[in-house]
C-alpha positions as YAML, in Angstrom:
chain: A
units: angstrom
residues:
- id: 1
  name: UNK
  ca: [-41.27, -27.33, -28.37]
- id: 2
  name: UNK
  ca: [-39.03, -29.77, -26.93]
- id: 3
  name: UNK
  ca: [-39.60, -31.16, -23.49]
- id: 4
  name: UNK
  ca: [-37.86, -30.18, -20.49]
- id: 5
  name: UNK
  ca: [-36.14, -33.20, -20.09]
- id: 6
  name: UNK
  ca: [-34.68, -33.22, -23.88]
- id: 7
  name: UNK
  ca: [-33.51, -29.08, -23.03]
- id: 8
  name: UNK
  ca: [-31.69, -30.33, -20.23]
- id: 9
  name: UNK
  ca: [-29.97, -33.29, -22.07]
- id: 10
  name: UNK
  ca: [-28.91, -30.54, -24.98]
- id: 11
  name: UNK
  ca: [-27.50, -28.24, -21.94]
- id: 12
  name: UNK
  ca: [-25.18, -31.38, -20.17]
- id: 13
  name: UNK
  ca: [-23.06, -30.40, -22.51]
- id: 14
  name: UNK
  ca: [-22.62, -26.52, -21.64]
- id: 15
  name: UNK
  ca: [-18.67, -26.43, -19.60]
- id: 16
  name: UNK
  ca: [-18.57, -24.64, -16.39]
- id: 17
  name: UNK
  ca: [-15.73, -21.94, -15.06]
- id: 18
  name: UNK
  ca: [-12.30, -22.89, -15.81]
- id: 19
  name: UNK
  ca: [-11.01, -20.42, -12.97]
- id: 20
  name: UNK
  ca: [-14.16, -19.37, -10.74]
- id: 21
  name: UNK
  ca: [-13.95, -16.34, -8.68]
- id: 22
  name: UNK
  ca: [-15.58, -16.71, -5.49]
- id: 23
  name: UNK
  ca: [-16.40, -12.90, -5.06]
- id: 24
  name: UNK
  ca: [-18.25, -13.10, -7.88]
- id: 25
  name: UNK
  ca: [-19.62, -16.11, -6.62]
- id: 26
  name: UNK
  ca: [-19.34, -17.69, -9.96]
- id: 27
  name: UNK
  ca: [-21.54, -21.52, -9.76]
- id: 28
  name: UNK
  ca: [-22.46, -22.88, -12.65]
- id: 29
  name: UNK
  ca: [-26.29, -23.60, -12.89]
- id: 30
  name: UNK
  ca: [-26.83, -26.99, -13.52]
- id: 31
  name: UNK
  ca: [-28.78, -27.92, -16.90]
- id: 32
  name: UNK
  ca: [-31.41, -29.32, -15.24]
- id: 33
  name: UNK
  ca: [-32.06, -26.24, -13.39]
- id: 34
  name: UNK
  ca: [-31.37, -23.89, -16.29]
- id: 35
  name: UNK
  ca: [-33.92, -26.26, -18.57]
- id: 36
  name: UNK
  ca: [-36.90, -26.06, -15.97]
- id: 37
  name: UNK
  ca: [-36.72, -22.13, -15.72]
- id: 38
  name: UNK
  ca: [-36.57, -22.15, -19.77]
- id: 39
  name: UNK
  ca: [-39.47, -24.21, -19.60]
- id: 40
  name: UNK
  ca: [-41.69, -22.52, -17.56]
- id: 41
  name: UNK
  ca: [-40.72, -19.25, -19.16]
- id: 42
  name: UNK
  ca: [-41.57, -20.52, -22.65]
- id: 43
  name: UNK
  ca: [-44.68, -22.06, -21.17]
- id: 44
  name: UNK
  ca: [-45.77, -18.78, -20.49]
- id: 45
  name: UNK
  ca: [-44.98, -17.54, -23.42]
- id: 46
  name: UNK
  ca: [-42.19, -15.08, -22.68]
- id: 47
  name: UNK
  ca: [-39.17, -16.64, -24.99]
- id: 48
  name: UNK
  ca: [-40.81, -17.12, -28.34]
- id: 49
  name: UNK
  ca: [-40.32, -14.28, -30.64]
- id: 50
  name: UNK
  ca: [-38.54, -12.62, -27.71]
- id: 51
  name: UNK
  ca: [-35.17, -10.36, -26.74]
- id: 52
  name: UNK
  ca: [-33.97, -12.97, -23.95]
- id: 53
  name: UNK
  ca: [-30.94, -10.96, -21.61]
- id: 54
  name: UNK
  ca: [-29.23, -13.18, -19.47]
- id: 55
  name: UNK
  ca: [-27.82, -11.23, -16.77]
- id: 56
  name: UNK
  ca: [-24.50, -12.31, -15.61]
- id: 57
  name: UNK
  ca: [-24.62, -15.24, -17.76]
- id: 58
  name: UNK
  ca: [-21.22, -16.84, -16.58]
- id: 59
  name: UNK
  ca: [-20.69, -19.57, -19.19]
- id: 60
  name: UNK
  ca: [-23.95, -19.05, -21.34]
- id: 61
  name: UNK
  ca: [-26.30, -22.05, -19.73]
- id: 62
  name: UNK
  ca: [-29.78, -19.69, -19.26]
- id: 63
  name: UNK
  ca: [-28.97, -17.94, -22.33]
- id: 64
  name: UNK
  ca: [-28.03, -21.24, -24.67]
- id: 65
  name: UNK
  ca: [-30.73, -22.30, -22.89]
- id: 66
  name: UNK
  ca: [-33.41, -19.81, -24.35]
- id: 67
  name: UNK
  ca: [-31.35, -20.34, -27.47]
- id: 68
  name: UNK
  ca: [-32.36, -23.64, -28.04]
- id: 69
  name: UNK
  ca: [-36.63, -22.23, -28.05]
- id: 70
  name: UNK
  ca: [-37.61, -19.91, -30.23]
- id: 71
  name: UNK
  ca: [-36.64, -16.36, -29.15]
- id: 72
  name: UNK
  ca: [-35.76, -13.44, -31.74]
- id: 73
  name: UNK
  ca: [-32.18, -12.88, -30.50]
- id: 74
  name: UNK
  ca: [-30.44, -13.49, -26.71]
- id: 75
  name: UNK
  ca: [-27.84, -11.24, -25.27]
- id: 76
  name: UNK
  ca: [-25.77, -12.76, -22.31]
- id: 77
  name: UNK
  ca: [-24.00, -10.13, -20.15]
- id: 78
  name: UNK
  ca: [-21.20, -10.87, -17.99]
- id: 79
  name: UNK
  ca: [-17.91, -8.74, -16.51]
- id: 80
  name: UNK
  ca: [-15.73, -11.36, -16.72]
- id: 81
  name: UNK
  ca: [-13.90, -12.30, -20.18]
- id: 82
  name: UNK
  ca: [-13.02, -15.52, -19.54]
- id: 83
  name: UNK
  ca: [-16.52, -17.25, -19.21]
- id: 84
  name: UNK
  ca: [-17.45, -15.44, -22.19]
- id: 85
  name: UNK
  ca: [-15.03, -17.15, -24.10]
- id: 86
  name: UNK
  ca: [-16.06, -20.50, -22.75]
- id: 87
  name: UNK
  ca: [-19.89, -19.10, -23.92]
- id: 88
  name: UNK
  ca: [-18.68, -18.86, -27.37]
- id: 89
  name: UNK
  ca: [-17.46, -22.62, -27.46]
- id: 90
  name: UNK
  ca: [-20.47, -23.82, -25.96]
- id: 91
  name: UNK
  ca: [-22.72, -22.12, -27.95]
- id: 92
  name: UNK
  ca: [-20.90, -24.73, -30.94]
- id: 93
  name: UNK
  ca: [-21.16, -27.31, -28.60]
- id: 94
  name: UNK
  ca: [-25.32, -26.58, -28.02]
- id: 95
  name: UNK
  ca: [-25.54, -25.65, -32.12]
- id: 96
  name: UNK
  ca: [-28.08, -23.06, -31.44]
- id: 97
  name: UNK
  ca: [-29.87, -21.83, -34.33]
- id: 98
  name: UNK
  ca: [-31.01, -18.20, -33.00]
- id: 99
  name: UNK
  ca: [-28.88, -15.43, -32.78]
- id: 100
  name: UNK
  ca: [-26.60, -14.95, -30.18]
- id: 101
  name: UNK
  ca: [-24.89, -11.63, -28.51]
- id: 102
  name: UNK
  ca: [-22.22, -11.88, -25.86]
- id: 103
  name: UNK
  ca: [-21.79, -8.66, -24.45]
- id: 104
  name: UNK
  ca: [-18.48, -7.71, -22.26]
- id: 105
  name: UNK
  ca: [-20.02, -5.23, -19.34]
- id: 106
  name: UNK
  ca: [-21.05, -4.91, -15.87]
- id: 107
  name: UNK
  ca: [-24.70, -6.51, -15.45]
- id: 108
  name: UNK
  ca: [-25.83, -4.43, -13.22]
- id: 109
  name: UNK
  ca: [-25.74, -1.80, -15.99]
- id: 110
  name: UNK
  ca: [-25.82, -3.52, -19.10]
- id: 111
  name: UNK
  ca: [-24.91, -1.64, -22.27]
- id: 112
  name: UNK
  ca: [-28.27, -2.23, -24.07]
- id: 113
  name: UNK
  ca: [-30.35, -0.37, -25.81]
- id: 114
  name: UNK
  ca: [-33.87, -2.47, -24.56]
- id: 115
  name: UNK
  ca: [-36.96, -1.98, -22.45]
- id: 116
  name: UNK
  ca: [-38.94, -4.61, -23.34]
- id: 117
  name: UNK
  ca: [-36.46, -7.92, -22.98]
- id: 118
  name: UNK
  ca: [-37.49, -11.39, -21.25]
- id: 119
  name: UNK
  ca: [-34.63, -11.39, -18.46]
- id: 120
  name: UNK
  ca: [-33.50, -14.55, -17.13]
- id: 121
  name: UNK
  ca: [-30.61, -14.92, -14.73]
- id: 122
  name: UNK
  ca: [-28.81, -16.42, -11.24]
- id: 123
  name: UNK
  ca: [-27.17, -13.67, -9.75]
- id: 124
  name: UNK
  ca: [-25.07, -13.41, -7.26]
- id: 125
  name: UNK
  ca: [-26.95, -14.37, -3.53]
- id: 126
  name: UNK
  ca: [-24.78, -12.08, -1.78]
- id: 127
  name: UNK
  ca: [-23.34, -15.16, 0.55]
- id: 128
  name: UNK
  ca: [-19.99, -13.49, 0.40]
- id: 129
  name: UNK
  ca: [-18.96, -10.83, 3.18]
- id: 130
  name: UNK
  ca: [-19.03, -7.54, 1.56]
- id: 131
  name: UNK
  ca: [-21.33, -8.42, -0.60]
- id: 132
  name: UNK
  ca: [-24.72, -9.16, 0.62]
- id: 133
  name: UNK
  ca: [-28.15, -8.31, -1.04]
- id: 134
  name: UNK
  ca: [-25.98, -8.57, -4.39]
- id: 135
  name: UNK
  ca: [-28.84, -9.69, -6.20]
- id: 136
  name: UNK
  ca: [-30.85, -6.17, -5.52]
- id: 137
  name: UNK
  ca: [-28.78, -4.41, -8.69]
- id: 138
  name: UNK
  ca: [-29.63, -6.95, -10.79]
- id: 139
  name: UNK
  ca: [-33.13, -7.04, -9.59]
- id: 140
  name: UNK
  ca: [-32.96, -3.05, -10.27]
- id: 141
  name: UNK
  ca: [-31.47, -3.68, -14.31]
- id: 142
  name: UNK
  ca: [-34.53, -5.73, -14.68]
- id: 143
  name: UNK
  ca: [-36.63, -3.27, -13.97]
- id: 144
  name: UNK
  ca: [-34.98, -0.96, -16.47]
- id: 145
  name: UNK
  ca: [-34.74, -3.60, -19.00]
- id: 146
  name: UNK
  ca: [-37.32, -5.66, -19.14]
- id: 147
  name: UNK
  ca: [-40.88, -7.04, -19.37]
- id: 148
  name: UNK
  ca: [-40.63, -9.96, -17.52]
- id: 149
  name: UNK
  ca: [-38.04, -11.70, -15.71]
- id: 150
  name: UNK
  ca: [-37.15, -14.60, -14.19]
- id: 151
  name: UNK
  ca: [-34.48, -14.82, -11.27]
- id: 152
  name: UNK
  ca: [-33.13, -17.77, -9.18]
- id: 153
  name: UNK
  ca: [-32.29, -16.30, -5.10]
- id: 154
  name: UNK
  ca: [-31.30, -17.66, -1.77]
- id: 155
  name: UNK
  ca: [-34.32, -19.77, 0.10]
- id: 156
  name: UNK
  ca: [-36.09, -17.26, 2.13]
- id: 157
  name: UNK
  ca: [-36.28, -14.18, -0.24]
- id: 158
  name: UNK
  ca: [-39.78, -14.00, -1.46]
- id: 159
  name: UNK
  ca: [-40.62, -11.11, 1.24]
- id: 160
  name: UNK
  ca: [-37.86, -9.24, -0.26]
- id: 161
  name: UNK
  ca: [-38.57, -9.94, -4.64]
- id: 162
  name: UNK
  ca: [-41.97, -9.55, -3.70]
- id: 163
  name: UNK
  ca: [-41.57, -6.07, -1.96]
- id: 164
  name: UNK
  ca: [-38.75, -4.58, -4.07]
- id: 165
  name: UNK
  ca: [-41.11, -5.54, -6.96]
- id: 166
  name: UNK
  ca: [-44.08, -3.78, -5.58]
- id: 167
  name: UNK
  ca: [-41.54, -0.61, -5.37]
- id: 168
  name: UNK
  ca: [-40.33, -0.89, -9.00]
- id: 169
  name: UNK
  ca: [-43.78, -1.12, -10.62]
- id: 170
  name: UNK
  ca: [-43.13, -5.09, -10.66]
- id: 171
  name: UNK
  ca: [-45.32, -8.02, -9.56]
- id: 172
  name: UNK
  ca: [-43.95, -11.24, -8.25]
- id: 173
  name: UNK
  ca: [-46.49, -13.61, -10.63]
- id: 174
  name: UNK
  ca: [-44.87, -17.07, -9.82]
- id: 175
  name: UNK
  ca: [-42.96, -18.34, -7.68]
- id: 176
  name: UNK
  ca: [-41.34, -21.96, -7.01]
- id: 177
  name: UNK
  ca: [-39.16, -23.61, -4.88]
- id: 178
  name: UNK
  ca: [-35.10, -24.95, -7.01]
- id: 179
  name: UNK
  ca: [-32.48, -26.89, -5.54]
- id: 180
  name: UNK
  ca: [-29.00, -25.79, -6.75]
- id: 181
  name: UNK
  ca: [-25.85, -28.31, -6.63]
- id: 182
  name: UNK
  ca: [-23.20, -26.94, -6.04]
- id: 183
  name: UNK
  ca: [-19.54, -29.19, -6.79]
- id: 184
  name: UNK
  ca: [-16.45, -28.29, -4.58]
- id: 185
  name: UNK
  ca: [-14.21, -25.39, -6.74]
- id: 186
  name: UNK
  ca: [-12.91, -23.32, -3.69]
- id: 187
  name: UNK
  ca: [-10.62, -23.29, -0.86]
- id: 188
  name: UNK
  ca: [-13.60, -22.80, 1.94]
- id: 189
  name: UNK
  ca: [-16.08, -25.89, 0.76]
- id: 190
  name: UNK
  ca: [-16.03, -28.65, 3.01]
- id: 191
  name: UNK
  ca: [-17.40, -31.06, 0.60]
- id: 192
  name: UNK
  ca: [-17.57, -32.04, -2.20]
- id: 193
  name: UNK
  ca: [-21.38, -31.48, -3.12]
- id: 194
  name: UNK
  ca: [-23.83, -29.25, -1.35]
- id: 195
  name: UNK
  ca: [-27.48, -28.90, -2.47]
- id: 196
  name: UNK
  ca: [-29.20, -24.97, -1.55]
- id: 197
  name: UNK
  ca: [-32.76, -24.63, -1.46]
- id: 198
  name: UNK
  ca: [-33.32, -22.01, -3.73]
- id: 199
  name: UNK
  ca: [-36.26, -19.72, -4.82]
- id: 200
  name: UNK
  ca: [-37.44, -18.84, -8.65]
- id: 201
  name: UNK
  ca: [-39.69, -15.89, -9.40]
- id: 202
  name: UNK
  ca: [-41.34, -14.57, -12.02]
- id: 203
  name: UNK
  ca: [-41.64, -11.08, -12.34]
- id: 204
  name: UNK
  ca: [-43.73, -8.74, -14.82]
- id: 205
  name: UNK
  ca: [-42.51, -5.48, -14.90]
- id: 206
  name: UNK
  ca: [-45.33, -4.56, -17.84]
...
């Protein structure tokens, strides 16, 4: 297993959104991020020899990231075509050696045919108007899908994982405190870097 540090040096080279849409509040997570929560899951042994879905995986970083341990296949899921596309070349550019799905679809209901998958995703945080408590449908495909998960959120939402859990047959297990950097990309930033506390849980849905 390769150390976190050496994950997140193979991920600087995973490219962002070429044309981000801010409804879908499309933010790259930075490799350093994407390599700890990798780590820890494979630490805990929920990537090797594992179906890894990475739910609304934007430009492939969580799932290339799993890609580069030891899981039986990944599946990234996004709605948007474009990212995908940028997935494809980076998963050249990362010269992952599992196999790798990228699957076209709405993740909040994935087309797979899997109950048992290690999810691993940064959905939405619902900051945009019309769109709060996004990340609830994705919480709710992981529940469908999966044995574990592991999901980034806004600072402040461990009440909520932890109780929408407990309703879903879930239990929070872990839970840490992220930072995610954010570069400028739209019209409403005011500068041209922002750090957001964020949250990462661990869930077992088992």
């Amino acid at each position: 297993m390769s150390t976190r540090s050496a994950l997140a040096r193979q991920l600087g080279v995973v490219a962002g959104f070429d044309d981000p849409d801010a409804s879908l509040e499309q933010y790259p997570t930075p490799p350093g991020l994407a390599a700890y929560l990798v780590h820890v899951a494979d630490l805990r042994g929920d990537i090797d020899g594992r179906t890894v879905v990475d739910l609304g995986t934007g430009t492939g970083m969580l799932a290339l990231g799993a890609a580069l341990r030891s899981p039986e296949r990944v599946v990234g899921v996004d709605l948007d075509w474009g990212p995908l596309r940028t997935a494809r070349t980076n998963e050249r550019r990362v010269a992952a050696s599992a196999d790798i799905e990228w699957a076209q679809g709405d993740a909040t209901r994935p087309p797979l045919a899997v109950d048992d998958a290690t999810v691993v995703m940064n959905p939405p945080f619902g900051a945009q108007r019309g769109n709060e408590h996004a990340d609830r449908a994705f919480l709710e495909t992981a529940a469908d899908i999966a044995a574990v998960s592991y999901s980034l959120h806004n600072e402040g939402s461990k009440e909520f994982v932890e109780s929408f859990a407990a309703d879903n047959g879930g239990e929070v297990t872990d839970a840490f405190r992220a930072e995610l950097d954010i570069d400028r990309q739209f019209d409403f930033h005011d500068r041209d870097r922002a750090s957001i506390d964020a949250e990462l849980f661990r869930i077992d849905w088992a």
